[in-house]
Amino acid sequence: MHITILAYRNCWAMNVMTIKDFVHIASILEKKIFRKQSIHCVIASVDGSLVTTASGAGITPDCALSTVDKTDLVIIPAIEGSGIDLPILDENSLISWIRRQYDKGIPILASSTGVLLPGKAGLLDQRIIATHWAFIARFRQLFPECQFTSHSSFIESGGLFTTGSLTGGIDAILYHLGQYRGDKFANLCAAHGLLSSPEQITPILPGRRNHTDVDIAQIQDWIEEHYQEVLTIEGVARQFGLSDTGLKRRLKKATALSFTQYLQAVRIEKAKKLLLSTTMSVREIAYAVGYENQSFFIRIFKKTTESTPGNYRNELLRKSAGV
């Protein structure tokens, strides 16, 4: 798996280096578990020369864009807010390269305000796009054909991944790592590279966000924050001013899951992360994700993952010991 991070003037160095370091952690884990290292990440600029970032710090790229023959994921870091309305150095070259990658079917991940470059490349039209909350109004002016939201994780639409935060970019990378090396590996990477305490990790279902129903997207956000509570479709529908049947129909259309299936999937995702990143007992984790009956939780977990919670935890933690 080859990942290319674009470095360009006035991008945020923290964004670039956090992603670079996180992918490096994933690469170390891969070698430890699979006995091979096939996850690679490069920082590339238009000509390969030093890039001055938003804070004035310099980043020395690994290569020029012209030398990237094949990549599996392109990551565009956020740009400083004041740079949104300024010309970007080598803008035409950047936009052309991004467009070519997208046309070849390469996924594009734009972090927060980094959506500016895909927007200029004409990739945002008629989509729901996540970005930093403080710049939604400006982006709506620049790209009126789009719907912008400050969703804290990420949204995927037709191979374009956008985020409202830096951690949302990490979520998107975890999704791609999961596609490449499996769900267990992605969750182990999350456990080793935590940016916040495990108890605060928001469970997400990336494959269920590829739709344009704004109301359902807001309901998904809400469920992913309140999953541990006693939730009913009637209560959620009432809270969002929808009918029970309307919510059932629209949620199923948007995510291909019923309300109960969606809630259970969110809870199991949270449980996976807690199993790999805490020493909580299975009973404690069951309760933390909304199940009072431990046996029922174990049954649902095994049905979803084909493994018991204990085996799920022990298998990968044993292989990754010492990383």
PDB file of N, CA and C in Angstrom, residues 42 54 66 77 80 88 90 131 151-153 220 224 258 271 295 313 319:
ATOM      1  N   VAL A  42       5.050   8.474   1.433  1.00  0.00           N
ATOM      2  CA  VAL A  42       6.003   9.501   1.028  1.00  0.00           C
ATOM      3  C   VAL A  42       5.342  10.871   1.100  1.00  0.00           C
ATOM      4  N   ALA A  54       2.520  26.632   6.974  1.00  0.00           N
ATOM      5  CA  ALA A  54       1.772  27.761   7.532  1.00  0.00           C
ATOM      6  C   ALA A  54       2.494  28.426   8.703  1.00  0.00           C
ATOM      7  N   SER A  66       6.189  14.205  -9.904  1.00  0.00           N
ATOM      8  CA  SER A  66       6.442  13.558 -11.193  1.00  0.00           C
ATOM      9  C   SER A  66       7.071  12.176 -11.048  1.00  0.00           C
ATOM     10  N   PRO A  77      -3.179  17.723   2.967  1.00  0.00           N
ATOM     11  CA  PRO A  77      -3.285  18.319   4.299  1.00  0.00           C
ATOM     12  C   PRO A  77      -4.030  19.647   4.270  1.00  0.00           C
ATOM     13  N   GLU A  80      -3.732  26.776   5.843  1.00  0.00           N
ATOM     14  CA  GLU A  80      -4.052  27.850   6.786  1.00  0.00           C
ATOM     15  C   GLU A  80      -5.255  28.630   6.278  1.00  0.00           C
ATOM     16  N   ILE A  88      -2.164  29.813  -4.611  1.00  0.00           N
ATOM     17  CA  ILE A  88      -1.312  28.752  -4.076  1.00  0.00           C
ATOM     18  C   ILE A  88      -0.140  28.549  -5.023  1.00  0.00           C
ATOM     19  N   ASP A  90       2.373  27.034  -7.363  1.00  0.00           N
ATOM     20  CA  ASP A  90       2.280  25.856  -8.237  1.00  0.00           C
ATOM     21  C   ASP A  90       0.870  25.269  -8.252  1.00  0.00           C
ATOM     22  N   THR A 131     -15.550  19.744   6.388  1.00  0.00           N
ATOM     23  CA  THR A 131     -14.409  20.650   6.502  1.00  0.00           C
ATOM     24  C   THR A 131     -14.438  21.308   7.876  1.00  0.00           C
ATOM     25  N   HIS A 151     -18.644  17.788  10.129  1.00  0.00           N
ATOM     26  CA  HIS A 151     -18.560  16.426  10.666  1.00  0.00           C
ATOM     27  C   HIS A 151     -17.147  16.134  11.168  1.00  0.00           C
ATOM     28  N   SER A 152     -17.026  15.704  12.419  1.00  0.00           N
ATOM     29  CA  SER A 152     -15.707  15.586  13.056  1.00  0.00           C
ATOM     30  C   SER A 152     -14.884  14.415  12.539  1.00  0.00           C
ATOM     31  N   SER A 153     -15.536  13.403  12.001  1.00  0.00           N
ATOM     32  CA  SER A 153     -14.778  12.301  11.452  1.00  0.00           C
ATOM     33  C   SER A 153     -14.620  12.522   9.946  1.00  0.00           C
ATOM     34  N   GLN A 220     -26.732   9.874  12.275  1.00  0.00           N
ATOM     35  CA  GLN A 220     -25.579   8.982  12.454  1.00  0.00           C
ATOM     36  C   GLN A 220     -24.592   9.573  13.459  1.00  0.00           C
ATOM     37  N   GLU A 224     -23.659   7.823  17.059  1.00  0.00           N
ATOM     38  CA  GLU A 224     -22.263   7.486  17.331  1.00  0.00           C
ATOM     39  C   GLU A 224     -21.721   8.191  18.581  1.00  0.00           C
ATOM     40  N   SER A 258     -30.781  -1.586   9.077  1.00  0.00           N
ATOM     41  CA  SER A 258     -31.918  -1.146   9.883  1.00  0.00           C
ATOM     42  C   SER A 258     -31.404  -0.367  11.082  1.00  0.00           C
ATOM     43  N   ALA A 271     -16.553  -1.431  20.962  1.00  0.00           N
ATOM     44  CA  ALA A 271     -16.035  -2.519  21.784  1.00  0.00           C
ATOM     45  C   ALA A 271     -14.686  -3.016  21.260  1.00  0.00           C
ATOM     46  N   SER A 295     -23.585 -11.938  28.282  1.00  0.00           N
ATOM     47  CA  SER A 295     -23.729 -13.078  27.371  1.00  0.00           C
ATOM     48  C   SER A 295     -24.301 -12.633  26.027  1.00  0.00           C
ATOM     49  N   ARG A 313      -9.076  -9.860  21.397  1.00  0.00           N
ATOM     50  CA  ARG A 313      -8.051  -9.071  22.096  1.00  0.00           C
ATOM     51  C   ARG A 313      -6.708  -9.803  22.131  1.00  0.00           C
ATOM     52  N   LYS A 319       0.571 -10.793  19.066  1.00  0.00           N
ATOM     53  CA  LYS A 319       1.431 -10.623  17.893  1.00  0.00           C
ATOM     54  C   LYS A 319       2.154  -9.280  17.896  1.00  0.00           C
TER      55      LYS A 319
END
